[in-house]
Coordinates of C-alpha atoms and ligand atoms in Angstrom, one line a residue:
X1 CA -38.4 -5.9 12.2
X2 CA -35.2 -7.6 14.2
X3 CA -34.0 -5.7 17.4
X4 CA -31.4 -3.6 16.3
X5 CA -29.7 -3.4 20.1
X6 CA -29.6 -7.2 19.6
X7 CA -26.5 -7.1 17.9
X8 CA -25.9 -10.7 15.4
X9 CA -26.0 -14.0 17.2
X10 CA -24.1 -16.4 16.6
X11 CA -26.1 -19.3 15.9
X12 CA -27.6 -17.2 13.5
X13 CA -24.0 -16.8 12.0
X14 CA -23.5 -20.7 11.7
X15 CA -27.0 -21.0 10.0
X16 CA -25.3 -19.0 7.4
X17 CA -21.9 -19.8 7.1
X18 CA -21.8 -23.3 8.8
X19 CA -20.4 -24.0 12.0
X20 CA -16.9 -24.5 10.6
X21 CA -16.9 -20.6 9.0
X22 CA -17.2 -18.9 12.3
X23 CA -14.7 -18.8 14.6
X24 CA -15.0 -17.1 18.1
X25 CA -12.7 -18.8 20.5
X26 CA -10.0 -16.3 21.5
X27 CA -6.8 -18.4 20.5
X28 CA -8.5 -18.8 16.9
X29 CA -9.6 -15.3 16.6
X30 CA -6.1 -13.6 18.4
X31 CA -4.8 -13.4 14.6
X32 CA -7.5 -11.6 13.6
X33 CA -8.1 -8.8 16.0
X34 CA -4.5 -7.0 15.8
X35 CA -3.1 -5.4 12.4
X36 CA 0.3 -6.8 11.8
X37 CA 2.4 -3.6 13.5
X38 CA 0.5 -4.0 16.5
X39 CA -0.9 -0.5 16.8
X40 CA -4.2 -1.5 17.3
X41 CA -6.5 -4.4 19.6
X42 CA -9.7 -4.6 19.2
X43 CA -12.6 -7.7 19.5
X44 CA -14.8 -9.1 17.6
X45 CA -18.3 -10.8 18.3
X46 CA -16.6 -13.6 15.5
X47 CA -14.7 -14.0 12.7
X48 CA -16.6 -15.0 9.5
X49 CA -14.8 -17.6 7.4
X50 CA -17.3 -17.4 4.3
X51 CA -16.6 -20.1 1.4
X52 CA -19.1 -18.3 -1.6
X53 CA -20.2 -15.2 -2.3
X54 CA -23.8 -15.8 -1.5
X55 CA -22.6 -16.3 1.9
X56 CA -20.9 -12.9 1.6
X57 CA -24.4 -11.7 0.7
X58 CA -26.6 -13.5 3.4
X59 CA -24.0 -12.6 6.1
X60 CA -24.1 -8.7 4.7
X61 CA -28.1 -8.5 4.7
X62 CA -28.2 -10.3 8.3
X63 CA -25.8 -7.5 9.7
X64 CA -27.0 -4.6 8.0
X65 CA -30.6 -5.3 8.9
X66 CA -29.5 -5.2 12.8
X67 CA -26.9 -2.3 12.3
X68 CA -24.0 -4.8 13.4
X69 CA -20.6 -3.6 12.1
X70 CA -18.8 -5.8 9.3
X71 CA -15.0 -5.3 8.8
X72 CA -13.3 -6.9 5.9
X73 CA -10.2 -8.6 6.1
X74 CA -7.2 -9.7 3.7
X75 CA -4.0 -11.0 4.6
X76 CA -4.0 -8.2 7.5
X77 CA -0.7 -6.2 6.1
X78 CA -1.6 -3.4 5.9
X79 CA -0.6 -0.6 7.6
X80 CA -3.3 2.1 8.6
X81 CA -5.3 -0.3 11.3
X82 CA -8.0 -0.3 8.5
X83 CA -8.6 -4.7 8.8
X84 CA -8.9 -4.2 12.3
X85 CA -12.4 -4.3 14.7
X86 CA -12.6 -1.8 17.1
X87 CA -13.1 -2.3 20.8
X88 CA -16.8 -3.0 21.3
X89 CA -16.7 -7.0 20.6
X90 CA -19.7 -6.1 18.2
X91 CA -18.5 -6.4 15.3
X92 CA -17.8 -9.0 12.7
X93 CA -14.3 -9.7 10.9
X94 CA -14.9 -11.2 7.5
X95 CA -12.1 -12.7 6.3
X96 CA -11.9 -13.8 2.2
X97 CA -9.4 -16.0 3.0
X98 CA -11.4 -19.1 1.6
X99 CA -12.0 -17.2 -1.5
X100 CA -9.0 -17.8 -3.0
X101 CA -9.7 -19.5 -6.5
X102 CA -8.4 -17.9 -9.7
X103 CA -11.6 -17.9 -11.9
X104 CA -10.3 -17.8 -15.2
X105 CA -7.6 -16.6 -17.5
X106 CA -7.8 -15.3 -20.9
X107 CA -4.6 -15.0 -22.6
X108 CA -5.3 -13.6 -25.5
X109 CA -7.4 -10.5 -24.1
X110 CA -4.4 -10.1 -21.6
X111 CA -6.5 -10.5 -18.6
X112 CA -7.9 -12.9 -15.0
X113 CA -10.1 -13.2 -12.7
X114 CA -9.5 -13.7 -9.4
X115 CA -11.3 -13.8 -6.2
X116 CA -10.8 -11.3 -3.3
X117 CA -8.7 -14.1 -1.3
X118 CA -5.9 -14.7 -3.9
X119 CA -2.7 -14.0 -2.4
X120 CA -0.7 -11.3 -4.6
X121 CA 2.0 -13.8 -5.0
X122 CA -0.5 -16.7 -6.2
X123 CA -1.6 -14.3 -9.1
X124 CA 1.4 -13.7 -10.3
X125 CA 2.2 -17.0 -10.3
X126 CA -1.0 -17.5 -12.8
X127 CA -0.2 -14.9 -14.8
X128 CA 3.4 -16.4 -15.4
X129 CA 2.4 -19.8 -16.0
X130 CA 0.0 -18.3 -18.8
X131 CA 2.8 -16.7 -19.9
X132 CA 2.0 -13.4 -19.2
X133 CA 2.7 -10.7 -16.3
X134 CA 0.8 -9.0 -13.8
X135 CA 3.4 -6.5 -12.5
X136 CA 1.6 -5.5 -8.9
X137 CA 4.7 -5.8 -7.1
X138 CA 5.3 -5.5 -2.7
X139 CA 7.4 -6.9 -0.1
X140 CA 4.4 -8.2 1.7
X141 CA 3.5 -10.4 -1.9
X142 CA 3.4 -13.6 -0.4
X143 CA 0.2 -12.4 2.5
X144 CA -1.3 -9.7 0.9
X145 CA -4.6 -10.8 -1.0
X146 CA -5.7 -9.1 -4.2
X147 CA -9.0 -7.9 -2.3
X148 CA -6.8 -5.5 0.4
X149 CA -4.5 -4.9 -3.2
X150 CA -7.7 -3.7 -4.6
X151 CA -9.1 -1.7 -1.5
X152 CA -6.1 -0.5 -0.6
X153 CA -5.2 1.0 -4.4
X154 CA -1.8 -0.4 -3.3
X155 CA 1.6 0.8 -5.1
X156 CA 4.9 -1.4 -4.9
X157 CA 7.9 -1.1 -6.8
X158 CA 6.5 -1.2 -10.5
X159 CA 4.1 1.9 -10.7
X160 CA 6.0 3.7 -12.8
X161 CA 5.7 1.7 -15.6
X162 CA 2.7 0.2 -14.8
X163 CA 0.5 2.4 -12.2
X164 CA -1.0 1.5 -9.1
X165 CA -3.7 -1.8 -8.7
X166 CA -6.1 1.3 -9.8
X167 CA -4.9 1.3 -13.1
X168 CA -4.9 -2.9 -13.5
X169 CA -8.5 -3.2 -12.6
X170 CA -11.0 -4.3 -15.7
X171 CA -13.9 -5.1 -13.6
X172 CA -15.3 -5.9 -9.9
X173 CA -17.5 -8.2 -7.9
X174 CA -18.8 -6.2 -4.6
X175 CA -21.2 -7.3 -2.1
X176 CA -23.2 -4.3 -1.0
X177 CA -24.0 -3.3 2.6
X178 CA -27.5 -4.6 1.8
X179 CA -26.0 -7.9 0.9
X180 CA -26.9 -6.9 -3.0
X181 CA -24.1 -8.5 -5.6
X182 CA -22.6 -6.3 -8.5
X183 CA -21.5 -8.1 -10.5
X184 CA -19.3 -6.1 -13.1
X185 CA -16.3 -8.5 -14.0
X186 CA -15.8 -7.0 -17.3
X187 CA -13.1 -7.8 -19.7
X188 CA -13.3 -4.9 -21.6
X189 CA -10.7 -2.4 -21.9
X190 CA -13.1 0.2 -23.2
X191 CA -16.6 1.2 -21.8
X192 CA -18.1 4.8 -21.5
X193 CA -21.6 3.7 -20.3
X194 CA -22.2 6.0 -17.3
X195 CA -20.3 6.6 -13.7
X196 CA -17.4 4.5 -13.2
X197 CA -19.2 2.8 -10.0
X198 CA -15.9 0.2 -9.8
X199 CA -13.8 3.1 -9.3
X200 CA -15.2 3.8 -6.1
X201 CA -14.3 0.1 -4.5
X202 CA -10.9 0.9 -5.4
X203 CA -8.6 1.9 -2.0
X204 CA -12.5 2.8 -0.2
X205 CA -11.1 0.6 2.7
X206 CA -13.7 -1.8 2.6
X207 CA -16.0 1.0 3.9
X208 CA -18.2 0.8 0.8
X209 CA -18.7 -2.8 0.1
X210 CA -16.7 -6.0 0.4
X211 CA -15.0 -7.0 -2.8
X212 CA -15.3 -10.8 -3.8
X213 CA -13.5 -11.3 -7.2
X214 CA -11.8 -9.0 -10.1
X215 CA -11.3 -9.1 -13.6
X216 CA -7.3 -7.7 -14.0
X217 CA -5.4 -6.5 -16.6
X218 CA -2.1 -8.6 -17.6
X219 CA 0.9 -8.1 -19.9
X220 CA 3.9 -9.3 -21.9
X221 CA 6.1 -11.2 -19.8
X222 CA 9.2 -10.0 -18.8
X223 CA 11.8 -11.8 -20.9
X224 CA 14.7 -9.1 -20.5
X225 CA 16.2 -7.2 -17.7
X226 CA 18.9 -5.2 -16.0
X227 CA 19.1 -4.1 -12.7
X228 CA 21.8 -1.7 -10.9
X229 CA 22.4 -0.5 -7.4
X230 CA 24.3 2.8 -7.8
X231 CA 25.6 5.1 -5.1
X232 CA 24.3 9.0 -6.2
X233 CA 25.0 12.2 -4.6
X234 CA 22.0 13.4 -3.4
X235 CA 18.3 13.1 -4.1
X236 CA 18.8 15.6 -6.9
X237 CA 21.3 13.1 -8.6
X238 CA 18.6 10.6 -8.3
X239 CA 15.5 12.2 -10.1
X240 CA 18.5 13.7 -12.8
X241 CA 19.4 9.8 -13.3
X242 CA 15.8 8.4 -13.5
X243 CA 14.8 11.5 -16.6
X244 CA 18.5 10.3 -18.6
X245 CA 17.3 6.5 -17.8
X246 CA 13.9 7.1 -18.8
X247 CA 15.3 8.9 -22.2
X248 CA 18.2 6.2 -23.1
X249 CA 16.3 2.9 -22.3
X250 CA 12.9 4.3 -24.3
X251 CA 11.0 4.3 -21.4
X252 CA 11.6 1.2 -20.3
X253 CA 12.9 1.3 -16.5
X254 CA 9.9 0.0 -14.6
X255 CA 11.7 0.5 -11.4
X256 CA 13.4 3.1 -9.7
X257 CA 14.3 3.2 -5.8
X258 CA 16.1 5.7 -3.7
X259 CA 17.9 3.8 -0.3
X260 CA 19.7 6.0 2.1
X261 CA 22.9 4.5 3.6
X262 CA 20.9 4.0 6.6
X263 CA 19.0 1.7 4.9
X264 CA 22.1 -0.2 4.2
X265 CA 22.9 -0.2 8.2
X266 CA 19.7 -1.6 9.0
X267 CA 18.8 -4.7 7.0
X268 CA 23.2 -5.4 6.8
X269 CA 22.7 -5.3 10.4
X270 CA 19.2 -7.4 11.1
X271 CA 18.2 -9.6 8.0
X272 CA 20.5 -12.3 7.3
X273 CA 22.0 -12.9 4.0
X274 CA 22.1 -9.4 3.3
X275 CA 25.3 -7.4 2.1
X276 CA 26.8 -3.8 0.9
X277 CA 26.9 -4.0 -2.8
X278 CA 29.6 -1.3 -3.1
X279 CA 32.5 -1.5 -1.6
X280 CA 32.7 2.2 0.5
X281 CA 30.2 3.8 2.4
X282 CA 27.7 6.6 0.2
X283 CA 25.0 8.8 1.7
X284 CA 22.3 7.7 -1.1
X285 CA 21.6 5.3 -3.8
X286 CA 19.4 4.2 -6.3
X287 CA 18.2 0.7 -7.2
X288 CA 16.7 0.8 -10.7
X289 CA 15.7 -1.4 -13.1
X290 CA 15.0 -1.8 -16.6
X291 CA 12.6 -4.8 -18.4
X292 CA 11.2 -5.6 -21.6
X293 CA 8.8 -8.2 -23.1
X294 CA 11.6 -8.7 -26.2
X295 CA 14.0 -11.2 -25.1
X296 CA 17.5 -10.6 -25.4
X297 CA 16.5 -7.0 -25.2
X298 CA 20.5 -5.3 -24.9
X299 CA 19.1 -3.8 -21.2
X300 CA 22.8 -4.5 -19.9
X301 CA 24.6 -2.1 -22.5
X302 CA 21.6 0.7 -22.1
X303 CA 22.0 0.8 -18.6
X304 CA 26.0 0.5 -18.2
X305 CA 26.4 3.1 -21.1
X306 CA 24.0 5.5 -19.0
X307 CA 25.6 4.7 -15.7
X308 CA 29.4 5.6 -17.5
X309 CA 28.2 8.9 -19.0
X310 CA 26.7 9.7 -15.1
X311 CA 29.9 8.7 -13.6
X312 CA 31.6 10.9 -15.8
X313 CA 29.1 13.6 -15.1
X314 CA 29.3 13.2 -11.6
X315 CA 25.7 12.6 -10.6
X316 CA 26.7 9.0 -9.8
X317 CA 29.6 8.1 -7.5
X318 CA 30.0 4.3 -8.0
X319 CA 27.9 1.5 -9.4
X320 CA 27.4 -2.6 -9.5
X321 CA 25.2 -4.2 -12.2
X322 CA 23.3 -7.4 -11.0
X323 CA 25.3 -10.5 -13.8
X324 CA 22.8 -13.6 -12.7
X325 CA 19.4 -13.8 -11.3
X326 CA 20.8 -14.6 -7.9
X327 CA 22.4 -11.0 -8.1
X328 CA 19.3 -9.5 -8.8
X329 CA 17.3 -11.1 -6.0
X330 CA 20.1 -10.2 -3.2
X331 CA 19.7 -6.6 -4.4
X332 CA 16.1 -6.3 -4.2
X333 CA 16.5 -8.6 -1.1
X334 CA 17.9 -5.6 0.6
X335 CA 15.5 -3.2 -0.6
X336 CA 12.5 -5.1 0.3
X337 CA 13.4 -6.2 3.9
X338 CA 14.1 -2.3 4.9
X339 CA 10.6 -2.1 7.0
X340 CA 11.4 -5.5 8.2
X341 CA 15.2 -4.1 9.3
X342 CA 13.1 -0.8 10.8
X343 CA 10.9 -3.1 12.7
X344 CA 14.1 -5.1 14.2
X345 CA 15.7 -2.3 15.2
X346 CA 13.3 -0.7 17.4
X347 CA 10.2 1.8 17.3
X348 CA 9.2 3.6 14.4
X349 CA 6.8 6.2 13.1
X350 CA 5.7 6.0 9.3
X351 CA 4.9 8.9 7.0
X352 CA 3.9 7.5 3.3
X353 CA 3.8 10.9 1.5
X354 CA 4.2 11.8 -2.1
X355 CA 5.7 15.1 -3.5
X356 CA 6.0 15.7 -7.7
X357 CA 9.4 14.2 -8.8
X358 CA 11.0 17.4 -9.3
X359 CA 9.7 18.7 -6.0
X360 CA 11.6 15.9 -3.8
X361 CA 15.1 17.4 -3.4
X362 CA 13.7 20.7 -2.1
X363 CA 11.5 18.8 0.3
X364 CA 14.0 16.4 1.4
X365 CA 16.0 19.0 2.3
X366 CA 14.1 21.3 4.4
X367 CA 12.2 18.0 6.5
X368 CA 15.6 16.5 7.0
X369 CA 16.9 19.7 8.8
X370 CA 13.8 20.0 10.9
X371 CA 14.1 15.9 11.8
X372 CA 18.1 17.1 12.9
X373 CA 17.0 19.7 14.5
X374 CA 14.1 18.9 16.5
X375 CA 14.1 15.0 16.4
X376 CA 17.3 14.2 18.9
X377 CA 16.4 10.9 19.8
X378 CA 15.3 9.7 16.5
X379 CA 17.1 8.7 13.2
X380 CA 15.7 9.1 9.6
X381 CA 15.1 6.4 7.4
X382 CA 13.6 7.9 4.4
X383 CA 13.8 5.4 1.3
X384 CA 11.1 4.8 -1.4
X385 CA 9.5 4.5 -4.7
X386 CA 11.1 7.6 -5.7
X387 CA 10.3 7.3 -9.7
X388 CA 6.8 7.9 -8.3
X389 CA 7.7 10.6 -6.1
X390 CA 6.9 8.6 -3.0
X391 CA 9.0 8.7 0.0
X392 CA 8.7 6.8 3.3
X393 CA 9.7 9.4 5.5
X394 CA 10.5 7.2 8.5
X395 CA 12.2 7.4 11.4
X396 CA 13.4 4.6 13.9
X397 CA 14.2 5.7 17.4
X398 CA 18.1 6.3 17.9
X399 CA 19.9 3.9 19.3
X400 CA 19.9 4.1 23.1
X401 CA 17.0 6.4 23.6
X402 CA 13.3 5.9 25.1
X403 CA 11.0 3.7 23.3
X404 CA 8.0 5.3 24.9
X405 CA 9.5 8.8 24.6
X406 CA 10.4 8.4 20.9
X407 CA 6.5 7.2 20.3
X408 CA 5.1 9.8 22.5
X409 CA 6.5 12.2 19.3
X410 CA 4.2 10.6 17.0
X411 CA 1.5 13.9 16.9
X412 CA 3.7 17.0 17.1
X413 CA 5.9 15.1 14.2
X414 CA 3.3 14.2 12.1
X415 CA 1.6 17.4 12.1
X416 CA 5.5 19.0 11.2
X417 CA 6.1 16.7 8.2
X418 CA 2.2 16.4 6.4
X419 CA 2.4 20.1 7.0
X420 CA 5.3 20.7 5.0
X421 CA 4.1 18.1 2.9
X422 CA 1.6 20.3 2.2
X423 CA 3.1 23.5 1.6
X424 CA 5.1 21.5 -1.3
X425 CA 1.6 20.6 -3.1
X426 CA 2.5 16.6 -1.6
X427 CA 0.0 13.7 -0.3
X428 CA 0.1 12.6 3.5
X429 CA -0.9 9.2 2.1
X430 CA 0.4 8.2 -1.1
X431 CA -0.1 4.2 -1.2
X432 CA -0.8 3.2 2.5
X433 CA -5.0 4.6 2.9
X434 CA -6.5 6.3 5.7
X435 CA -7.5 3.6 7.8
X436 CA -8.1 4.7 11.3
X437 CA -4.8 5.5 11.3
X438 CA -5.1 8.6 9.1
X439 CA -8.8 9.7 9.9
X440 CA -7.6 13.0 11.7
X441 CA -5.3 13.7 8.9
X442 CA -8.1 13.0 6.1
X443 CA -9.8 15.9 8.3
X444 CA -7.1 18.1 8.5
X445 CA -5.8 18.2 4.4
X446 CA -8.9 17.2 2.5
X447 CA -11.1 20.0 1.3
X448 CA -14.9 20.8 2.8
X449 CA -16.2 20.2 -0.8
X450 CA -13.9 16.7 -1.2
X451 CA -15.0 16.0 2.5
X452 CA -18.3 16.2 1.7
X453 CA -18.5 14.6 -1.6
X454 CA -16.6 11.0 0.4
X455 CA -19.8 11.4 3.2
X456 CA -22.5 11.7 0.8
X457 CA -21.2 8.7 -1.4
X458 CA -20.8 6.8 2.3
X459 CA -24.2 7.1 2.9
X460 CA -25.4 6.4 -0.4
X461 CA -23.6 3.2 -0.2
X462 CA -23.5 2.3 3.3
X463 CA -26.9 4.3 5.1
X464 CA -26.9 2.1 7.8
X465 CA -22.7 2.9 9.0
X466 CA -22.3 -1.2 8.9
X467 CA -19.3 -1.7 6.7
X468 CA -16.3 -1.4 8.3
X469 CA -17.1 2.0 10.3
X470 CA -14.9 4.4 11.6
X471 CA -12.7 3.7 8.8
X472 CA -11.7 6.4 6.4
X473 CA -13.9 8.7 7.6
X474 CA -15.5 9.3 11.2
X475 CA -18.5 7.6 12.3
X476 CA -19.2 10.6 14.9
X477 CA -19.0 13.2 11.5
X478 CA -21.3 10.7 9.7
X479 CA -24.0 10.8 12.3
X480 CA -23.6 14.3 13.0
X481 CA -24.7 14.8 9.4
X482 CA -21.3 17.1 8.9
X483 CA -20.2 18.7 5.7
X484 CA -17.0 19.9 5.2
X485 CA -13.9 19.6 7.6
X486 CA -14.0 20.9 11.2
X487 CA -10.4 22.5 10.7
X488 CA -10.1 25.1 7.7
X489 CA -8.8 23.3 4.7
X490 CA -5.4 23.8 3.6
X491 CA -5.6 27.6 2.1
X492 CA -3.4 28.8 -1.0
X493 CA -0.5 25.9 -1.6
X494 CA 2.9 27.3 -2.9
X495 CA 5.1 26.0 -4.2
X496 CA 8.4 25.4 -3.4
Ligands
FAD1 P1 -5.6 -5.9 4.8 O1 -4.5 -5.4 5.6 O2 -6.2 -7.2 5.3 O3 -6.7 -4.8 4.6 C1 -6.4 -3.5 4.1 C2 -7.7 -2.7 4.0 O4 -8.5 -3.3 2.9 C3 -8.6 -2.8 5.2 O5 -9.3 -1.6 5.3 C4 -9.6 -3.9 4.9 O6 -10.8 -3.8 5.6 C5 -9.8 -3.8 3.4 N1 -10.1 -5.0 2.7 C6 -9.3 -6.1 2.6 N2 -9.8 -7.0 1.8 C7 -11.0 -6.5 1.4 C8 -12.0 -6.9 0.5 N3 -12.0 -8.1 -0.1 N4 -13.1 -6.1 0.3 C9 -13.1 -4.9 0.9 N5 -12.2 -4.4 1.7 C10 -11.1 -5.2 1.9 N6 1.7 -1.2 0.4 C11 1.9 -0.6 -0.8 O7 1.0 0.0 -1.3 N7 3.1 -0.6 -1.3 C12 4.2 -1.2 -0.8 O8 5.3 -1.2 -1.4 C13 4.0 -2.0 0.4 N8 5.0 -2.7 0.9 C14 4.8 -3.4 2.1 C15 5.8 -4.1 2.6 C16 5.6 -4.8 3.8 C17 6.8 -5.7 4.3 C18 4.3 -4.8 4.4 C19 4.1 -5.6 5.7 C20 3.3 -4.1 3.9 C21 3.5 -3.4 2.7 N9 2.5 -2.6 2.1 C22 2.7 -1.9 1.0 C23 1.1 -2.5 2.8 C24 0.1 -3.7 2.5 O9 0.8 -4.8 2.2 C25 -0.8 -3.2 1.3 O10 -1.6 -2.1 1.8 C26 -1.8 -4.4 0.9 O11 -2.4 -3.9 -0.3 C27 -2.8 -4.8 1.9 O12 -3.4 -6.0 1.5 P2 -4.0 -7.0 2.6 O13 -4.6 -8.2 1.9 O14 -3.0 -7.4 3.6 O15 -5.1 -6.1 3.2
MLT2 C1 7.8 -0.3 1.3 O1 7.7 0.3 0.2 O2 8.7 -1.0 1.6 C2 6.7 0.0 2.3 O3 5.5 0.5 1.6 C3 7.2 1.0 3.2 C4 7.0 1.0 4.7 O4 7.1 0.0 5.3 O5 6.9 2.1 5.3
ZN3 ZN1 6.1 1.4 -0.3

């Protein structure tokens, strides 16, 4: 029986993964131990560099037997702290980053595989040059790996037409706590046979196993497409535009963005290369964008005849269609470099919510007023996937004001904004997780029954608290044996 106080050693490490997949000097590991918006430091005994799954699975076994704490990591984008160790030193990064191979690709049944390491980017790559499309879609494409994708259940800027990584997943490879492999990388499309145990893996945070590989659904390429930036009223306008797009194009706008002028300001102002499409200042406006597998699709005459008729109608106030590919890329350019732009221009406080489409306007309105009202030294940047009725209700801190003051808001204004957030029926996470950013909050909103449902499957997975703890849930609750949530849960919601 090994000495569970020991903790892993780290010759014991190198046996495993060679001395060459284990890093522990503090310039190599430095990249590891921070999440990329630096709102967490923490230490780690090492960082594993594993090149197989069997490694995985040793390394797994070794740390669960001694009750050492494993956290996974991807390309370390993500934003809830949820890649990051804590503060002991104890525990153990794993990083897939050498598990990067794409394992196959099968054409004809529309599908890959590819291991946990894959960057998002390098997928889609392999889908294109099979001639087909894997439409996961995010402005951190180029670091993100399809392993945080998949445990993440990221979103992006196609989920209307396509879902979330949720919906692309055929099959998993997961190594267990216990270092066990299941191996599920099925191709199939169709298959009742019992609990959907893959579903699980999917946006758990790495808190329930470590995901090596996936078998992912692909489609059609994209041979056709039209893209706009149009200047709208207000929210309302927006959602009105997206139902008449939806209805003239046949369902085929696969993207659908709302950008406050703000947004505009910012990345104008810090990202190079990037300009004002219209030619006048507008409070709100919508990049949206319409594809098909046909080619030579007519998407430039659907989308400029419904544009016209909105013009007319007033919902929108102005409009510029992208005419080349260099077009297009300048206009999601801007829409893609907004968190960057926030970043640039000082401190900022995130809320990723979601709110039913036709709830948004309502919402928008009443949490702007109480940001106006109560938020003097801060300005909102609220921009988002709005097809999907997800908002990132931000705010940077106004120009001139307090860094440490504006941050010091961070409690009283989240509780404000998931509250209402609730009241409208919305999520206070709709794409970014829980990580330990979000624990309280997973506290606060969830239900005692859905609280106690995630803790039992925890320790049916995970008994020994190893993989990746204090994540998603609270490793105090865990070992207190709790059930349910310490606050009441959210009572009768009404609507708006
Ligand atoms: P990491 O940050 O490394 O890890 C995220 C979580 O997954 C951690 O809990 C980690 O422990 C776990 N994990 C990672 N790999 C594994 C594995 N193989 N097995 C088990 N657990 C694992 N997100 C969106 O959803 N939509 C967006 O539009 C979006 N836009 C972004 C734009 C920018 C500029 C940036 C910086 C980030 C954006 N993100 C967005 C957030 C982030 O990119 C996603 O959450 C992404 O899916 C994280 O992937 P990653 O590989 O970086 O994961
Ligand atoms: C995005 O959609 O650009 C990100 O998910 C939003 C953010 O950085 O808050
Ligand atoms: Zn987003």
């Amino acid at each position: 029986m090994p000495d569970q106080s020991a903790g892993a050693s780290i010759e014991a490490l190198e046996e495993i993964l060679g001395a060459d997949g284990v890093l522990t000097d503090a310039v190599d590991t430095a990249p590891f131990l921070t999440d990329h918006r630096r709102l967490y430091h923490g230490q780690a005994l090492a960082v594993a560099l594993p090149r197989s799954v069997e490694q995985i699975s040793r390394l797994l076994a070794y740390c669960n037997e001694r009750h050492v704490g494993v956290v996974p990591q991807g390309g370390n984008t993500g934003y809830c702290g949820g890649a990051t160790p804590d503060e002991s030193g104890r525990e153990i990064v794993v990083s897939l980053q050498r598990l990067n191979h794409i394992r196959s690709v099968d054409s004809l049944n529309y599908s890959l595989v590819a291991e946990a390491g894959c960057i998002l980017a390098d997928v889609q790559r392999a889908a294109d040059d099979a001639e087909r499309f894997f439409p996961l879609s995010l402005g951190s494409e180029g670091t993100c790996q399809i392993g945080g994708n998949l445990s993440t259940n990221a979103g992006g800027t196609s989920v209307l037409r396509y879902g979330m990584m949720r919906d692309l997943v055929l099959g998993l490879e997961v190594v267990l706590a216990d270092g066990r492999i299941l191996s599920s990388l099925s191709a199939l499309r169709k298959d009742n046979t019992g609990y959907d145990i893959k579903s699980l893996f999917l946006g758990a945070e790495g808190t329930l196993g470590v995901i090596t590989a996936a078998s992912i659904k692909l489609f059609p390429k994209v041979r056709s497409s039209a893209t706009a930036f149009a200047a709208v009223s207000d929210v309302r306008a927006a959602i009105d535009l997206l139902a008449r797009l939806r209805e003239a194009s046949g369902d085929r706008v696969s993207s659908f963005e709302l950008i406050p002028r703000i947004g505009i300001d910012l990345t104008t102002r810090h990202i190079p290369g990037v300009t004002d499409p219209l030619g006048r200042p507008y409070s709100w406006y919508v990049l949206c964008e319409l594809t098909s597998s046909r080619a030579a699709d007519p998407l430039d005459d659907v989308i400029e005849e419904a544009l016209a008729s909105a013009l007319e109608d007033g919902l929108v106030l102005d409009a510029a269609l992208a005419r080349s590919e260099r077009e297009r890329d300048a206009l999601w350019k801007l829409r893609e470099t907004i968190p960057e732009a926030q970043r640039l221009d000082g401190a900022n406080l995130k809320h990723d919510i979601s709110i039913a489409v036709s709830a948004l306007p309502g919402f928008v309105e009443r949490a702007s007023r109480w940001v106006h009202e109560n938020v003097l030294d801060g300005r909102l940047v609220a921009y988002g996937h709005v097809g999907d009725g997800n908002l990132h209700f931000n705010l940077n801190q106004a120009p001139g004001s307090d860094r440490n003051t504006f941050l010091a808001r961070e409690a009283p204004l989240k509780r404000a904004i998931h509250d209402l957030v609730r009241e409208f029926g919305g999520s206070f996470s709709a794409e970014h997780g829980i990580g330990r950013l979000k624990v309280g909050e997973l506290e606060r909103y969830a239900s005692p029954v859905e609280l106690d449902l995630m803790r039992a499957v925890k320790r049916a997975f995970d008994p020994n608290g190893v993989l990746n703890p204090g994540k998603v849930l609270s490793s105090a609750a865990l070992r207190a044996g709790l059930t349910g949530s310490a606050e009441p849960a959210c009572a009768v919601q009404r609507s708006p």
